[in-house]
Amino acid sequence: MDKDSQNRLKHFAALKSKYQATQYQDSSPSSLLYLILRKVDLGIELSDLEFDWLQEHELLQTIEIIWIEQFKKEEAKRLEAEFYQLKAKYKVAKNWESSVSSVLYPILWKLESENSLTDSQVKFLQDNHLTQTVVIVQDIKRFADLKEKYQATTYQDSYPDSPLYKILKKLDTETSLSDSEYEWLLNNELFEAIEISEKQESARRAKVTQLKNKYQASQHLDTSLSGQLYQILQKLDADKKLIYSEIYWLEQQGLTETIAIAEELERKREFIALKAKYKASQYQDLSPTSYLYTILKKLDSETHLNEQDISFLRQSQLPETIKISNKKYAFVLKSKILSGVFLSDLEIDWLRNNEYEDIIILSQHKHFAALKRKYGLVDPLLPLEPFYAIMVKLEKKERLDPKLVLQLMEEDLLSPGGKIALAYYRLEAEFYEQELNRTGHKWHIPTASGYWRKANEPEQALKLTNLDLNRVNDSNLKSAISVTRGAAFRDVDKLADAEVCARKAVEYQPDSHQPYTLMGAICYDKYDYEEGDYWFEKAIERGAETEDIDAEKKRVIRSTKDENKRHEAAEYLLKKDSQRYSWAKSYLKKMQDNNSK
């Protein structure tokens, strides 16, 4: 007998022992029993023929053992199927292990059978990120608590997808049940829960009536718990803001008093929020009619608080609110400055009174830069004072100190023809015209006219001096008016009219040097230099200073537009007195330079 045959004999003998079939005498591996036992040992299902054969040979113990083995295999499959169902029911992730030896299996089985887990079992679920399972566990517990609370423990299903769970949650929040939910309770004979629901419904209907009375809506007939009115009144009672559609609905129903109450409540909510925002919560009054509410709304809209507002805040002991107000207003003023808007005197005073010197300095420098551009001061090193104060005064139409202006001109810090000087002269002219109108003192006429001329506005001087001198008794005043009017005609190149005025001035005041000086200048304007010198000499004889006469000649030549005529006048003066009129050489040189180009 070969080795393989020996092994098969041994295997057959072992199987007969295992499956208690030793009474069967045939030990040949070719026996049908060997085939049957091999199949059983490998877990292969037997056919009816094979079971019949075992019965014929009265191998009853073997049959019993085979049945037990097959039951075990089927039971293992059932365990796997049940584990799979539990995992699906309790929403365990699909990638979780499927082995029935898993520690999760008994936890889910316990949950299924007892509807509860210990804290350590719940922690196991949490540690393994079985979040949905934990939620179901919590829902099962809440469901059990609600069934106990609303006397529905006779209902066996404890899984949260039960219709009862949804119903009990609605009862717990005192929400009305639908007709179908009410009928479901009836069908399941949960009469205690029905009674509780009916009591809640009765309380809600009483609440509807109470809310309608409270919010002035009693005239509306709707008492439904599901109606729009009840939903709106509930929101009002919960201190919630109504949306536009709800306000519109109230308007359509004519519930104007309800709308007024809603608006009052909204103002109170806003008042509370504003008090918290601006640190005024210690103020007890919540009425929107409170003056504080008006103040805080102004503050929130970036409107500056006035002295009355600030005084009220002080009296109400709200210093933090005042600080916030000051900071906000200071920020607004600084923003104005940075955007190129100049502050008013009141705003500057406010900054000074509240010690915001840095913003004042910023304002001054920004304003100074703008005023320098306006008045043509291009020197980047120009000091802030006194020029800033001067330009601010000019902007306000305030008169300047004549001594200061004269000093700045003498120090060459101001040009006589510059924009600041012109503005100064204009203000002076306007001032003396106002004084003339106020007092009737006619000596203001030549003074104002002189300033109009210095301001390069001779037309204003001519307009002012256009009056009937026959109605003026004082000959000196007549002469002065005629002189300034003649000078204004010179400014606009109307020399004939200027001469008429000068000759009248000589008639009115023959001993004054001014009419003669004017005549001399007119002659120079006409290029009649000898005639001009005649009149200038007459002026000197009557008290005119030689330096002033020479300065007038110099002004005439400098303002002459015709180069040839300027050259001609310079030659005339140098020929007459080269030392006295040495300044005229520069005009000859300019002429020579122009000709050489």
Coordinates of C-alpha atoms in Angstrom, one line a residue:
M1 CA 0.0 0.0 0.0
D2 CA 1.4 3.3 -1.0
K3 CA 1.9 6.3 1.3
D4 CA -1.1 8.3 -0.2
S5 CA -3.4 5.4 0.4
Q6 CA -2.2 5.2 4.0
N7 CA -2.8 8.9 4.6
R8 CA -6.4 8.6 3.1
L9 CA -7.1 5.7 5.5
K10 CA -5.8 7.7 8.5
H11 CA -7.9 10.8 7.4
F12 CA -11.1 8.7 7.0
A13 CA -10.5 7.2 10.4
A14 CA -10.1 10.7 12.0
L15 CA -13.3 12.0 10.3
K16 CA -15.3 9.0 11.5
S17 CA -14.1 9.7 15.0
K18 CA -14.8 13.4 14.7
Y19 CA -18.3 12.9 13.4
Q20 CA -19.1 9.7 15.6
A21 CA -19.4 7.3 12.7
T22 CA -16.9 4.6 14.0
Q23 CA -19.6 1.9 14.1
Y24 CA -19.6 1.9 10.3
Q25 CA -17.2 -1.0 9.5
D26 CA -16.1 -0.1 6.0
S27 CA -12.8 1.9 6.3
S28 CA -12.1 2.0 2.6
P29 CA -11.5 5.6 1.2
S30 CA -13.8 4.6 -1.7
S31 CA -16.7 4.5 0.7
L32 CA -19.6 7.0 0.3
L33 CA -19.2 7.9 3.9
Y34 CA -15.7 9.2 3.3
L35 CA -17.0 11.5 0.6
I36 CA -19.9 12.7 2.9
L37 CA -17.6 13.4 5.8
R38 CA -15.0 15.2 3.7
K39 CA -17.8 17.5 2.3
V40 CA -19.1 18.2 5.8
D41 CA -15.6 19.0 7.1
L42 CA -15.1 21.5 4.2
G43 CA -18.4 23.1 5.0
I44 CA -20.1 21.9 1.8
E45 CA -23.8 21.4 2.0
L46 CA -25.0 17.8 1.7
S47 CA -27.7 16.6 -0.7
D48 CA -30.9 14.8 0.4
L49 CA -29.5 11.6 -1.1
E50 CA -26.5 11.8 1.2
F51 CA -28.7 12.4 4.3
D52 CA -30.9 9.5 3.3
W53 CA -27.8 7.2 3.0
L54 CA -26.7 8.2 6.5
Q55 CA -30.2 7.4 7.9
E56 CA -30.2 4.0 6.1
H57 CA -27.0 3.2 7.8
E58 CA -28.3 4.4 11.1
L59 CA -25.6 7.0 11.6
L60 CA -27.9 9.3 13.6
Q61 CA -25.3 10.9 15.8
T62 CA -23.3 11.8 12.7
I63 CA -26.4 13.4 11.2
E64 CA -27.0 15.4 14.4
I65 CA -23.4 16.7 14.4
I66 CA -23.7 17.7 10.8
W67 CA -26.9 19.6 11.5
I68 CA -25.2 21.4 14.4
E69 CA -22.2 22.4 12.1
Q70 CA -24.5 23.7 9.4
F71 CA -26.5 25.7 12.0
K72 CA -23.3 27.3 13.2
K73 CA -22.4 28.4 9.6
E74 CA -25.9 29.8 9.0
E75 CA -25.8 31.5 12.4
A76 CA -22.5 33.2 11.5
K77 CA -24.1 34.5 8.3
R78 CA -27.1 35.7 10.3
L79 CA -24.8 37.5 12.7
E80 CA -23.0 39.2 9.8
A81 CA -26.3 40.2 8.2
E82 CA -27.7 41.6 11.5
F83 CA -24.4 43.6 12.1
Y84 CA -24.8 45.0 8.6
Q85 CA -28.4 46.0 9.3
L86 CA -27.5 47.6 12.6
K87 CA -24.7 49.6 11.0
A88 CA -27.0 50.8 8.3
K89 CA -29.8 51.7 10.8
Y90 CA -27.5 53.6 13.1
K91 CA -25.6 55.3 10.2
V92 CA -22.2 53.8 10.7
A93 CA -19.7 54.7 8.0
K94 CA -19.5 52.0 5.3
N95 CA -15.7 51.7 5.6
W96 CA -16.1 50.4 9.2
E97 CA -14.9 46.8 9.7
S98 CA -17.6 44.2 9.1
S99 CA -16.3 41.4 11.4
V100 CA -18.8 40.3 13.9
S101 CA -15.9 40.2 16.4
S102 CA -15.8 44.1 16.3
V103 CA -16.4 45.8 19.6
L104 CA -19.0 48.0 17.8
Y105 CA -21.3 45.0 17.3
P106 CA -22.3 44.5 21.0
I107 CA -22.7 48.3 21.4
L108 CA -25.1 48.5 18.5
W109 CA -26.9 45.4 19.7
K110 CA -27.3 46.9 23.2
L111 CA -28.6 50.2 21.7
E112 CA -31.1 48.2 19.7
S113 CA -32.3 46.1 22.6
E114 CA -32.1 48.5 25.5
N115 CA -32.4 51.9 23.8
S116 CA -29.5 53.4 25.8
L117 CA -25.7 53.3 26.1
T118 CA -23.3 54.1 29.0
D119 CA -21.2 57.2 28.9
S120 CA -18.1 55.1 28.1
Q121 CA -19.9 53.5 25.1
V122 CA -20.9 56.9 23.8
K123 CA -17.3 58.1 24.2
F124 CA -16.2 55.1 22.2
L125 CA -18.5 56.3 19.4
Q126 CA -17.2 59.9 19.7
D127 CA -13.6 58.8 19.7
N128 CA -14.1 56.8 16.5
H129 CA -15.8 59.8 14.8
L130 CA -19.2 58.1 14.5
T131 CA -21.0 61.4 14.7
Q132 CA -24.2 60.4 13.1
T133 CA -24.5 57.4 15.4
V134 CA -24.0 59.7 18.4
V135 CA -26.8 62.0 17.2
I136 CA -29.1 59.0 16.9
V137 CA -28.2 57.9 20.4
Q138 CA -29.0 61.3 21.7
D139 CA -32.3 61.4 19.8
I140 CA -33.2 57.9 21.2
K141 CA -32.6 59.3 24.7
R142 CA -34.6 62.4 24.1
F143 CA -37.4 60.3 22.5
A144 CA -37.5 58.1 25.6
D145 CA -37.6 61.2 27.9
L146 CA -40.4 62.8 25.8
K147 CA -42.5 59.5 25.9
E148 CA -42.1 59.5 29.6
K149 CA -43.0 63.3 29.9
Y150 CA -46.1 63.0 27.6
Q151 CA -47.3 59.6 28.9
A152 CA -46.7 57.8 25.6
T153 CA -44.5 54.9 26.9
T154 CA -47.1 52.3 25.6
Y155 CA -45.8 53.0 22.1
Q156 CA -42.9 50.5 21.6
D157 CA -40.9 52.0 18.8
S158 CA -38.0 54.0 20.1
Y159 CA -36.2 54.9 16.9
P160 CA -36.1 58.7 16.1
D161 CA -37.7 58.2 12.7
S162 CA -41.0 57.3 14.4
P163 CA -43.8 59.8 13.7
L164 CA -44.3 60.0 17.5
Y165 CA -40.9 61.5 18.0
K166 CA -41.8 64.4 15.7
I167 CA -45.2 64.8 17.4
L168 CA -43.7 64.8 20.9
K169 CA -41.1 67.4 19.9
K170 CA -43.9 69.7 18.7
L171 CA -45.7 69.2 22.0
D172 CA -42.5 70.0 23.8
T173 CA -42.3 73.4 22.0
E174 CA -46.0 73.9 22.3
T175 CA -46.4 73.9 18.5
S176 CA -49.8 73.1 17.1
L177 CA -50.3 69.6 15.7
S178 CA -51.6 69.0 12.2
D179 CA -54.8 67.1 11.6
S180 CA -52.9 64.1 10.4
E181 CA -50.7 64.1 13.5
Y182 CA -53.7 64.3 15.8
E183 CA -55.3 61.4 13.9
W184 CA -52.1 59.4 14.3
L185 CA -52.3 59.8 18.1
L186 CA -55.9 58.6 18.0
N187 CA -55.1 55.6 15.9
N188 CA -52.3 54.6 18.3
E189 CA -54.6 55.2 21.3
L190 CA -52.2 57.7 22.9
F191 CA -55.0 59.6 24.7
E192 CA -52.8 61.2 27.4
A193 CA -50.7 62.9 24.7
I194 CA -53.9 64.0 22.9
E195 CA -55.2 65.6 26.2
I196 CA -51.9 67.4 26.6
S197 CA -52.1 68.7 23.0
E198 CA -55.6 69.9 23.5
K199 CA -54.7 71.8 26.7
Q200 CA -51.8 73.4 24.8
E201 CA -54.1 74.4 22.0
S202 CA -56.6 75.9 24.4
A203 CA -53.8 77.9 26.1
R204 CA -52.5 79.1 22.6
R205 CA -56.0 80.3 21.7
A206 CA -56.1 82.2 25.0
K207 CA -52.7 83.5 24.1
V208 CA -54.0 84.7 20.7
T209 CA -56.7 86.7 22.5
Q210 CA -54.3 88.0 25.0
L211 CA -51.8 89.1 22.3
K212 CA -54.6 90.7 20.2
N213 CA -55.6 92.7 23.3
K214 CA -52.0 93.6 24.1
Y215 CA -51.1 94.8 20.6
Q216 CA -54.4 96.5 19.8
A217 CA -55.6 94.0 17.2
S218 CA -58.8 92.9 18.8
Q219 CA -60.9 94.1 15.9
H220 CA -59.4 91.5 13.6
L221 CA -61.5 88.4 13.5
D222 CA -58.8 85.8 12.9
T223 CA -58.1 83.6 16.0
S224 CA -56.3 80.9 14.1
L225 CA -53.0 79.7 15.5
S226 CA -51.7 79.2 12.0
G227 CA -52.9 82.6 10.8
Q228 CA -50.6 85.5 9.8
L229 CA -51.9 87.7 12.6
Y230 CA -50.8 85.2 15.3
Q231 CA -47.4 84.8 13.7
I232 CA -46.9 88.5 13.7
L233 CA -48.1 89.0 17.3
Q234 CA -45.8 86.2 18.4
K235 CA -42.8 88.0 16.9
L236 CA -43.8 91.3 18.5
D237 CA -44.1 89.5 21.9
A238 CA -40.7 87.9 21.4
D239 CA -39.3 91.4 20.8
K240 CA -38.3 90.6 17.2
K241 CA -38.3 93.1 14.3
L242 CA -41.1 92.8 11.8
I243 CA -40.1 92.6 8.1
Y244 CA -41.6 94.8 5.4
S245 CA -44.1 92.2 4.2
E246 CA -45.5 91.8 7.7
I247 CA -45.9 95.6 8.2
Y248 CA -47.6 95.8 4.8
W249 CA -50.0 93.0 5.8
L250 CA -50.9 94.9 9.0
E251 CA -51.5 98.0 6.9
Q252 CA -53.8 96.1 4.6
Q253 CA -55.8 94.9 7.6
G254 CA -56.1 98.4 8.9
L255 CA -54.2 97.6 12.1
T256 CA -52.6 101.0 12.4
E257 CA -52.4 100.8 16.2
T258 CA -50.5 97.5 16.0
I259 CA -48.1 99.1 13.6
A260 CA -47.6 102.0 16.0
I261 CA -46.8 99.6 18.8
A262 CA -44.4 97.7 16.5
E263 CA -42.6 100.9 15.6
E264 CA -42.4 101.9 19.3
L265 CA -40.8 98.6 20.1
E266 CA -38.4 98.9 17.3
R267 CA -37.3 102.4 18.6
K268 CA -36.9 100.9 22.0
R269 CA -34.6 98.2 20.6
E270 CA -32.7 100.8 18.7
F271 CA -32.4 102.9 21.8
I272 CA -31.1 100.0 23.8
A273 CA -28.5 99.2 21.1
L274 CA -27.4 102.8 20.9
K275 CA -27.0 103.1 24.6
A276 CA -24.8 100.0 24.6
K277 CA -22.8 101.3 21.6
Y278 CA -22.2 104.7 23.1
K279 CA -21.8 103.6 26.7
A280 CA -24.9 105.1 28.1
S281 CA -26.6 101.9 29.4
Q282 CA -26.7 103.2 33.0
Y283 CA -29.4 105.7 31.8
Q284 CA -32.6 104.0 32.9
D285 CA -35.3 105.6 30.7
L286 CA -36.0 103.4 27.7
S287 CA -38.7 105.6 26.2
P288 CA -37.9 106.7 22.6
T289 CA -39.3 110.1 23.6
S290 CA -36.2 110.6 25.8
Y291 CA -33.9 113.4 24.8
L292 CA -31.0 110.9 25.1
Y293 CA -32.5 108.9 22.3
T294 CA -32.5 112.0 20.0
I295 CA -28.9 112.7 21.0
L296 CA -27.6 109.1 20.4
K297 CA -29.4 109.1 17.0
K298 CA -27.6 112.3 16.1
L299 CA -24.3 110.8 17.3
D300 CA -24.9 107.7 15.2
S301 CA -25.6 109.7 12.1
E302 CA -22.3 111.6 12.4
T303 CA -24.2 114.8 13.3
H304 CA -22.3 117.1 15.7
L305 CA -23.8 117.5 19.1
N306 CA -24.5 121.1 20.2
E307 CA -23.9 122.6 23.6
Q308 CA -27.4 121.7 24.8
D309 CA -26.8 118.0 23.9
I310 CA -23.4 118.0 25.7
S311 CA -25.0 119.7 28.7
F312 CA -27.6 117.1 28.9
L313 CA -25.0 114.3 28.8
R314 CA -23.1 116.0 31.6
Q315 CA -26.2 116.3 33.7
S316 CA -27.0 112.7 33.1
Q317 CA -23.4 111.7 34.2
L318 CA -22.5 110.1 30.8
P319 CA -18.8 111.1 30.5
E320 CA -17.9 108.2 28.3
T321 CA -20.7 109.1 25.8
I322 CA -19.2 112.6 25.6
K323 CA -15.7 111.2 25.0
I324 CA -17.1 109.1 22.1
S325 CA -18.9 112.1 20.7
N326 CA -15.8 114.2 20.8
K327 CA -13.6 111.6 19.2
K328 CA -16.2 111.1 16.4
Y329 CA -16.5 114.8 15.8
A330 CA -12.7 115.3 15.9
F331 CA -12.4 112.5 13.3
V332 CA -15.0 114.2 11.1
L333 CA -13.1 117.5 11.2
K334 CA -9.8 115.8 10.4
S335 CA -11.4 114.0 7.5
K336 CA -12.7 117.4 6.2
I337 CA -9.2 118.8 6.4
L338 CA -7.7 115.9 4.6
S339 CA -10.3 116.1 1.8
G340 CA -9.5 119.8 1.2
V341 CA -12.4 121.4 3.1
F342 CA -11.4 124.3 5.4
L343 CA -12.7 124.5 8.9
S344 CA -14.8 127.4 10.2
D345 CA -13.9 129.5 13.2
L346 CA -16.5 127.7 15.3
E347 CA -14.9 124.3 14.4
I348 CA -11.4 125.6 15.2
D349 CA -12.7 127.0 18.5
W350 CA -14.3 123.6 19.3
L351 CA -10.9 121.8 18.6
R352 CA -9.1 124.3 20.8
N353 CA -11.6 124.0 23.6
N354 CA -11.3 120.2 23.5
E355 CA -7.5 120.2 23.3
Y356 CA -7.1 118.8 19.7
E357 CA -4.1 121.0 19.0
D358 CA -2.7 118.5 16.5
I359 CA -5.7 118.8 14.3
I360 CA -5.6 122.6 14.5
I361 CA -2.0 122.6 13.4
L362 CA -2.9 120.2 10.5
S363 CA -5.8 122.5 9.5
Q364 CA -3.6 125.6 9.6
H365 CA -0.8 124.1 7.5
K366 CA -3.3 122.7 4.9
H367 CA -5.1 126.1 4.8
F368 CA -1.8 128.0 4.6
A369 CA -0.7 126.0 1.6
A370 CA -4.0 126.7 -0.2
L371 CA -3.9 130.4 0.7
K372 CA -0.3 130.7 -0.5
R373 CA -1.4 129.3 -3.9
K374 CA -4.3 131.7 -4.0
Y375 CA -2.3 134.7 -3.2
G376 CA 0.7 133.8 -5.3
L377 CA 3.3 133.2 -2.5
V378 CA 5.6 130.6 -4.0
D379 CA 8.4 130.7 -1.4
P380 CA 8.4 127.2 0.2
L381 CA 10.3 128.6 3.2
L382 CA 7.7 131.3 3.9
P383 CA 6.9 131.3 7.6
L384 CA 3.4 130.6 8.8
E385 CA 3.2 133.8 10.7
P386 CA 2.4 136.6 10.1
F387 CA 1.4 135.6 6.6
Y388 CA -1.2 133.0 7.6
A389 CA -3.0 135.4 10.0
I390 CA -2.9 138.1 7.2
M391 CA -4.4 135.9 4.6
V392 CA -7.1 134.5 7.0
K393 CA -8.1 138.1 7.7
L394 CA -8.3 138.9 4.0
E395 CA -10.5 135.8 3.5
K396 CA -12.8 137.1 6.2
K397 CA -12.8 140.6 4.6
E398 CA -11.2 142.0 7.8
R399 CA -8.9 145.0 7.6
L400 CA -5.2 144.6 8.2
D401 CA -2.9 146.7 10.3
P402 CA -1.5 149.3 7.8
K403 CA 1.8 149.5 9.7
L404 CA 2.3 145.7 9.4
V405 CA 1.6 145.8 5.7
L406 CA 4.0 148.8 5.2
Q407 CA 6.7 147.0 7.2
L408 CA 6.4 143.8 5.2
M409 CA 6.6 145.8 2.0
E410 CA 9.7 147.7 3.2
E411 CA 11.3 144.4 4.1
D412 CA 10.5 143.1 0.6
L413 CA 8.4 140.3 2.2
L414 CA 5.3 141.6 0.4
S415 CA 5.2 142.9 -3.2
P416 CA 3.2 146.2 -3.6
G417 CA 1.6 144.6 -6.6
G418 CA 1.1 141.2 -5.2
K419 CA -2.2 139.6 -4.5
I420 CA -2.0 140.2 -0.7
A421 CA -1.3 143.9 -1.2
L422 CA -4.1 144.1 -3.8
A423 CA -6.6 142.4 -1.5
Y424 CA -5.5 144.7 1.3
Y425 CA -6.0 147.8 -0.9
R426 CA -9.4 146.5 -2.0
L427 CA -10.5 146.0 1.6
E428 CA -9.4 149.5 2.5
A429 CA -11.3 151.0 -0.4
E430 CA -14.4 149.1 0.5
F431 CA -14.0 150.2 4.2
Y432 CA -13.8 153.9 3.3
E433 CA -16.7 153.7 0.9
Q434 CA -18.8 152.1 3.8
E435 CA -17.6 154.9 6.1
L436 CA -18.6 157.5 3.4
N437 CA -22.1 155.9 3.3
R438 CA -22.3 155.7 7.1
T439 CA -21.1 159.2 8.0
G440 CA -21.4 161.2 4.8
H441 CA -17.9 162.5 5.3
K442 CA -16.8 163.3 1.8
W443 CA -13.1 163.3 2.5
H444 CA -13.4 159.5 2.4
I445 CA -13.9 159.9 -1.3
P446 CA -10.3 160.6 -2.3
T447 CA -9.0 158.2 0.3
A448 CA -11.2 155.3 -1.1
S449 CA -10.4 156.3 -4.6
G450 CA -6.7 156.1 -3.9
Y451 CA -7.0 152.6 -2.5
W452 CA -9.1 151.5 -5.6
R453 CA -6.3 152.7 -7.8
K454 CA -3.7 150.8 -5.7
A455 CA -5.9 147.7 -6.0
N456 CA -5.6 148.0 -9.8
E457 CA -9.3 148.9 -10.1
P458 CA -9.3 152.4 -11.4
E459 CA -12.8 151.9 -12.8
Q460 CA -14.1 151.7 -9.2
A461 CA -12.3 155.0 -8.5
L462 CA -13.8 156.7 -11.5
K463 CA -17.3 155.4 -10.5
L464 CA -16.8 156.7 -6.9
T465 CA -15.5 160.2 -8.0
N466 CA -18.2 160.7 -10.6
L467 CA -20.1 163.4 -8.8
D468 CA -21.1 167.1 -9.2
L469 CA -18.3 169.1 -7.6
N470 CA -20.5 172.2 -7.7
R471 CA -22.3 170.7 -4.7
V472 CA -19.0 170.5 -2.8
N473 CA -18.1 173.7 -0.9
D474 CA -14.6 172.8 0.3
S475 CA -12.2 173.8 -2.5
N476 CA -9.5 171.6 -1.0
L477 CA -11.8 168.6 -1.2
K478 CA -12.7 169.5 -4.7
S479 CA -9.0 169.6 -5.6
A480 CA -8.3 166.3 -3.9
I481 CA -11.3 164.5 -5.7
S482 CA -10.2 166.0 -9.0
V483 CA -6.6 164.8 -8.5
T484 CA -7.5 161.2 -7.7
R485 CA -10.1 161.2 -10.5
G486 CA -7.5 162.5 -13.0
A487 CA -5.0 159.9 -11.8
A488 CA -7.6 157.2 -12.4
F489 CA -8.1 158.5 -15.9
R490 CA -4.3 158.2 -16.4
D491 CA -4.6 154.5 -15.2
V492 CA -7.0 153.7 -18.1
D493 CA -5.0 155.8 -20.6
K494 CA -7.7 158.6 -20.9
L495 CA -5.1 161.4 -20.8
A496 CA -7.4 164.1 -22.1
D497 CA -9.9 163.5 -19.3
A498 CA -7.0 163.2 -16.8
E499 CA -5.7 166.7 -17.9
V500 CA -9.2 168.2 -17.5
C501 CA -9.3 167.0 -13.9
A502 CA -5.8 168.1 -13.2
R503 CA -6.4 171.7 -14.4
K504 CA -9.6 171.9 -12.4
A505 CA -7.6 170.8 -9.3
V506 CA -5.2 173.6 -10.0
E507 CA -8.1 176.0 -10.1
Y508 CA -9.6 174.6 -6.9
Q509 CA -6.3 174.6 -4.9
P510 CA -3.5 176.5 -6.7
D511 CA -1.1 176.3 -3.7
S512 CA -1.2 172.5 -3.5
H513 CA 1.6 170.5 -5.2
Q514 CA -0.5 167.5 -6.0
P515 CA -2.4 168.9 -9.1
Y516 CA 0.9 170.1 -10.5
T517 CA 2.5 166.7 -9.9
L518 CA -0.5 165.1 -11.8
M519 CA -0.1 167.5 -14.7
G520 CA 3.7 166.7 -14.9
A521 CA 3.0 163.0 -15.0
I522 CA 0.3 163.5 -17.7
C523 CA 2.8 165.4 -19.8
Y524 CA 5.4 162.7 -19.4
D525 CA 2.7 160.2 -20.5
K526 CA 2.2 162.3 -23.7
Y527 CA 6.1 162.2 -24.1
D528 CA 6.1 166.0 -23.7
Y529 CA 9.0 165.9 -21.2
E530 CA 9.8 169.6 -21.1
E531 CA 6.2 170.6 -20.4
G532 CA 6.1 167.9 -17.8
D533 CA 9.3 169.2 -16.1
Y534 CA 7.6 172.7 -16.0
W535 CA 4.7 171.3 -14.0
F536 CA 7.0 169.2 -11.8
E537 CA 9.0 172.3 -10.9
K538 CA 5.8 174.1 -10.0
A539 CA 5.0 171.1 -7.7
I540 CA 8.4 171.3 -6.0
E541 CA 7.9 175.0 -5.5
R542 CA 4.6 174.2 -3.7
G543 CA 6.2 171.6 -1.4
A544 CA 6.6 168.4 -3.3
E545 CA 9.7 166.5 -2.5
T546 CA 12.3 166.1 -5.2
E547 CA 12.6 162.4 -4.5
D548 CA 8.9 162.0 -4.9
I549 CA 8.9 163.8 -8.3
D550 CA 11.8 161.6 -9.5
A551 CA 10.0 158.5 -8.3
E552 CA 7.0 159.6 -10.3
K553 CA 9.2 160.1 -13.4
K554 CA 10.7 156.7 -12.8
R555 CA 7.2 155.1 -12.6
V556 CA 6.1 156.7 -15.8
I557 CA 9.1 155.5 -17.8
R558 CA 8.9 152.0 -16.3
S559 CA 5.2 151.7 -17.3
T560 CA 5.8 153.0 -20.8
K561 CA 5.0 150.2 -23.2
D562 CA 6.8 151.7 -26.3
E563 CA 10.5 150.8 -26.1
N564 CA 11.5 153.6 -28.3
K565 CA 9.7 156.2 -26.2
R566 CA 11.2 154.7 -23.0
H567 CA 14.6 155.1 -24.6
E568 CA 13.8 158.6 -25.6
A569 CA 12.7 159.6 -22.1
A570 CA 15.8 158.0 -20.6
E571 CA 18.1 159.9 -23.0
Y572 CA 16.2 163.2 -22.1
L573 CA 16.7 162.7 -18.4
L574 CA 20.3 161.7 -18.6
K575 CA 21.0 164.6 -20.8
K576 CA 19.4 166.9 -18.3
D577 CA 21.1 165.6 -15.2
S578 CA 23.1 162.3 -15.7
Q579 CA 23.9 162.0 -12.0
R580 CA 20.4 162.7 -10.7
Y581 CA 18.8 160.3 -13.2
S582 CA 21.6 157.7 -13.3
W583 CA 18.9 155.0 -12.9
A584 CA 17.8 155.8 -16.5
K585 CA 21.0 154.2 -17.9
S586 CA 19.5 150.8 -17.3
Y587 CA 16.8 151.5 -19.9
L588 CA 19.4 152.5 -22.4
K589 CA 21.3 149.3 -21.7
K590 CA 18.1 147.2 -22.1
M591 CA 17.5 148.9 -25.5
Q592 CA 21.1 148.2 -26.6
D593 CA 20.8 144.5 -25.5
N594 CA 17.5 144.1 -27.4
N595 CA 19.0 145.6 -30.5
S596 CA 22.1 143.3 -30.3
K597 CA 19.9 140.2 -30.3

